[in-house]
PDB file of C-alpha atoms in Angstrom:
ATOM      1  CA  MET A 219     144.822  92.866 109.314  1.00  0.00           C
ATOM      2  CA  THR A 220     143.085  91.171 112.220  1.00  0.00           C
ATOM      3  CA  SER A 221     142.610  92.561 115.689  1.00  0.00           C
ATOM      4  CA  ASP A 222     143.423  90.663 118.870  1.00  0.00           C
ATOM      5  CA  ILE A 223     140.538  92.421 120.654  1.00  0.00           C
ATOM      6  CA  SER A 224     137.252  90.553 120.595  1.00  0.00           C
ATOM      7  CA  PRO A 225     133.989  92.415 119.841  1.00  0.00           C
ATOM      8  CA  HIS A 226     132.883  91.704 123.420  1.00  0.00           C
ATOM      9  CA  ASP A 227     136.016  93.375 124.816  1.00  0.00           C
ATOM     10  CA  MET A 228     135.533  96.351 122.515  1.00  0.00           C
ATOM     11  CA  ALA A 229     131.920  96.753 123.689  1.00  0.00           C
ATOM     12  CA  ALA A 230     132.997  96.551 127.326  1.00  0.00           C
ATOM     13  CA  ARG A 231     135.355  99.496 126.784  1.00  0.00           C
ATOM     14  CA  HIS A 232     132.618 102.033 125.954  1.00  0.00           C
ATOM     15  CA  ASP A 233     132.439 105.361 127.720  1.00  0.00           C
ATOM     16  CA  PRO A 234     130.761 105.070 131.154  1.00  0.00           C
ATOM     17  CA  VAL A 235     128.641 108.141 130.374  1.00  0.00           C
ATOM     18  CA  TYR A 236     126.402 105.871 128.296  1.00  0.00           C
ATOM     19  CA  ASP A 237     125.670 103.700 131.329  1.00  0.00           C
ATOM     20  CA  GLU A 238     125.019 106.806 133.419  1.00  0.00           C
ATOM     21  CA  LEU A 239     122.609 108.265 130.856  1.00  0.00           C
ATOM     22  CA  HIS A 240     120.887 104.919 130.348  1.00  0.00           C
ATOM     23  CA  ALA A 241     120.263 104.604 134.102  1.00  0.00           C
ATOM     24  CA  SER A 242     118.891 108.141 134.448  1.00  0.00           C
ATOM     25  CA  PRO A 243     115.195 108.782 135.115  1.00  0.00           C
ATOM     26  CA  GLU A 244     115.114 111.093 132.085  1.00  0.00           C
ATOM     27  CA  PHE A 245     116.133 108.271 129.756  1.00  0.00           C
ATOM     28  CA  THR A 246     113.549 105.959 131.306  1.00  0.00           C
ATOM     29  CA  GLU A 247     110.893 108.638 130.830  1.00  0.00           C
ATOM     30  CA  LEU A 248     112.029 109.210 127.236  1.00  0.00           C
ATOM     31  CA  LYS A 249     111.630 105.502 126.461  1.00  0.00           C
ATOM     32  CA  ARG A 250     108.226 105.436 128.198  1.00  0.00           C
ATOM     33  CA  ARG A 251     106.945 108.411 126.205  1.00  0.00           C
ATOM     34  CA  TYR A 252     108.304 107.009 122.927  1.00  0.00           C
ATOM     35  CA  ARG A 253     106.693 103.633 123.492  1.00  0.00           C
ATOM     36  CA  GLY A 254     103.488 105.310 124.675  1.00  0.00           C
ATOM     37  CA  PHE A 255     103.046 106.767 121.201  1.00  0.00           C
ATOM     38  CA  VAL A 256     104.686 104.246 118.911  1.00  0.00           C
ATOM     39  CA  PHE A 257     103.127 101.022 120.209  1.00  0.00           C
ATOM     40  CA  PRO A 258      99.482 102.201 120.125  1.00  0.00           C
ATOM     41  CA  ALA A 259      99.973 103.971 116.778  1.00  0.00           C
ATOM     42  CA  THR A 260     101.556 100.860 115.274  1.00  0.00           C
ATOM     43  CA  LEU A 261      98.816  98.619 116.637  1.00  0.00           C
ATOM     44  CA  ALA A 262      96.105 100.951 115.337  1.00  0.00           C
ATOM     45  CA  PHE A 263      97.659 101.194 111.876  1.00  0.00           C
ATOM     46  CA  LEU A 264      98.270  97.456 111.565  1.00  0.00           C
ATOM     47  CA  SER A 265      94.697  96.764 112.683  1.00  0.00           C
ATOM     48  CA  TRP A 266      93.390  99.241 110.120  1.00  0.00           C
ATOM     49  CA  TYR A 267      95.535  97.623 107.407  1.00  0.00           C
ATOM     50  CA  LEU A 268      94.444  94.130 108.446  1.00  0.00           C
ATOM     51  CA  LEU A 269      90.807  95.256 108.231  1.00  0.00           C
ATOM     52  CA  TYR A 270      91.468  96.422 104.662  1.00  0.00           C
ATOM     53  CA  VAL A 271      93.044  93.084 103.746  1.00  0.00           C
ATOM     54  CA  VAL A 272      90.289  91.033 105.425  1.00  0.00           C
ATOM     55  CA  LEU A 273      87.536  93.036 103.766  1.00  0.00           C
ATOM     56  CA  SER A 274      89.286  92.755 100.403  1.00  0.00           C
ATOM     57  CA  ASN A 275      89.469  88.972 100.733  1.00  0.00           C
ATOM     58  CA  TRP A 276      86.164  88.109 102.354  1.00  0.00           C
ATOM     59  CA  ALA A 277      83.811  91.026 101.739  1.00  0.00           C
ATOM     60  CA  GLY A 278      84.133  91.398  98.002  1.00  0.00           C
ATOM     61  CA  ASP A 279      80.545  92.527  97.551  1.00  0.00           C
ATOM     62  CA  PHE A 280      81.027  95.361 100.032  1.00  0.00           C
ATOM     63  CA  MET A 281      84.426  96.405  98.692  1.00  0.00           C
ATOM     64  CA  SER A 282      83.167  96.442  95.083  1.00  0.00           C
ATOM     65  CA  LYS A 283      80.289  98.828  95.794  1.00  0.00           C
ATOM     66  CA  GLN A 284      80.543 101.974  93.709  1.00  0.00           C
ATOM     67  CA  VAL A 285      80.904 105.182  95.709  1.00  0.00           C
ATOM     68  CA  VAL A 286      81.160 107.754  92.910  1.00  0.00           C
ATOM     69  CA  GLY A 287      81.502 106.859  89.250  1.00  0.00           C
ATOM     70  CA  ASN A 288      84.111 104.108  88.911  1.00  0.00           C
ATOM     71  CA  VAL A 289      85.460 104.680  92.427  1.00  0.00           C
ATOM     72  CA  ASN A 290      84.572 101.781  94.715  1.00  0.00           C
ATOM     73  CA  VAL A 291      84.928 101.202  98.457  1.00  0.00           C
ATOM     74  CA  ALA A 292      88.169  99.234  97.982  1.00  0.00           C
ATOM     75  CA  LEU A 293      89.819 102.154  96.197  1.00  0.00           C
ATOM     76  CA  VAL A 294      88.677 104.581  98.894  1.00  0.00           C
ATOM     77  CA  PHE A 295      90.045 102.277 101.625  1.00  0.00           C
ATOM     78  CA  GLY A 296      93.319 101.911  99.718  1.00  0.00           C
ATOM     79  CA  LEU A 297      93.736 105.667  99.393  1.00  0.00           C
ATOM     80  CA  LEU A 298      92.871 106.077 103.065  1.00  0.00           C
ATOM     81  CA  GLN A 299      95.841 103.806 103.869  1.00  0.00           C
ATOM     82  CA  PHE A 300      98.120 106.464 102.372  1.00  0.00           C
ATOM     83  CA  ALA A 301      96.297 109.253 104.179  1.00  0.00           C
ATOM     84  CA  THR A 302      96.599 107.360 107.461  1.00  0.00           C
ATOM     85  CA  THR A 303     100.335 106.890 106.943  1.00  0.00           C
ATOM     86  CA  PHE A 304     100.877 110.616 106.438  1.00  0.00           C
ATOM     87  CA  LEU A 305      98.575 111.457 109.355  1.00  0.00           C
ATOM     88  CA  ILE A 306     100.517 109.204 111.722  1.00  0.00           C
ATOM     89  CA  ALA A 307     103.836 110.664 110.508  1.00  0.00           C
ATOM     90  CA  TRP A 308     102.536 114.203 111.092  1.00  0.00           C
ATOM     91  CA  LEU A 309     101.157 113.314 114.536  1.00  0.00           C
ATOM     92  CA  TYR A 310     104.448 111.662 115.479  1.00  0.00           C
ATOM     93  CA  ALA A 311     106.447 114.705 114.375  1.00  0.00           C
ATOM     94  CA  ARG A 312     104.275 116.957 116.558  1.00  0.00           C
ATOM     95  CA  TYR A 313     104.414 114.530 119.489  1.00  0.00           C
ATOM     96  CA  SER A 314     108.152 114.121 119.172  1.00  0.00           C
ATOM     97  CA  SER A 315     108.766 117.867 119.063  1.00  0.00           C
ATOM     98  CA  ALA A 316     106.597 118.498 122.104  1.00  0.00           C
ATOM     99  CA  ARG A 317     107.265 115.463 124.305  1.00  0.00           C
ATOM    100  CA  LEU A 318     110.440 113.666 123.197  1.00  0.00           C
ATOM    101  CA  ASP A 319     112.836 116.309 121.917  1.00  0.00           C
ATOM    102  CA  PRO A 320     113.013 118.291 125.181  1.00  0.00           C
ATOM    103  CA  LEU A 321     114.045 115.176 127.135  1.00  0.00           C
ATOM    104  CA  ALA A 322     116.447 114.082 124.422  1.00  0.00           C
ATOM    105  CA  GLY A 323     117.937 117.590 124.474  1.00  0.00           C
ATOM    106  CA  GLU A 324     118.529 117.347 128.228  1.00  0.00           C
ATOM    107  CA  LEU A 325     120.276 114.007 127.808  1.00  0.00           C
ATOM    108  CA  ASP A 326     122.344 115.364 124.926  1.00  0.00           C
ATOM    109  CA  ALA A 327     123.388 118.382 126.987  1.00  0.00           C
ATOM    110  CA  ARG A 328     124.510 116.070 129.802  1.00  0.00           C
ATOM    111  CA  TYR A 329     126.484 113.992 127.312  1.00  0.00           C
ATOM    112  CA  VAL A 330     128.159 117.069 125.795  1.00  0.00           C
ATOM    113  CA  ALA A 331     128.963 118.433 129.277  1.00  0.00           C
ATOM    114  CA  HIS A 332     130.518 115.092 130.207  1.00  0.00           C
ATOM    115  CA  GLN A 333     132.632 115.165 127.062  1.00  0.00           C
ATOM    116  CA  GLY A 334     133.972 118.617 127.942  1.00  0.00           C
ATOM    117  CA  GLY A 335     131.733 120.485 125.514  1.00  0.00           C
ATOM    118  CA  GLU A 336     132.983 118.578 122.475  1.00  0.00           C
ATOM    119  CA  ARG A 337     131.106 116.296 120.123  1.00  0.00           C
TER     120      ARG A 337
END
């Protein structure tokens, strides 16, 4: 069964509340806050990972130095990649709860009110 309505026409028929919410200062602030955390955190993590890769490829003597027993610098750096991942996830969860969720809640309440209290 094919539809006579093109995807473009279907997209044009969306609820105008989405345009209203998208144009609101709260939504703009929500995007600004989100990007203010995500972009620097992503850049920092990718730089840290790139450092690990570069050192592994071109600083073999340094990375093969023993730290304790059979544990070398490369293994410590590799394990720190996991620790960094969990740290960033934890920091984002705290940041999101404190700075993003309240704004998102306001926008959601406006959406629900526009829909007559129904989801």
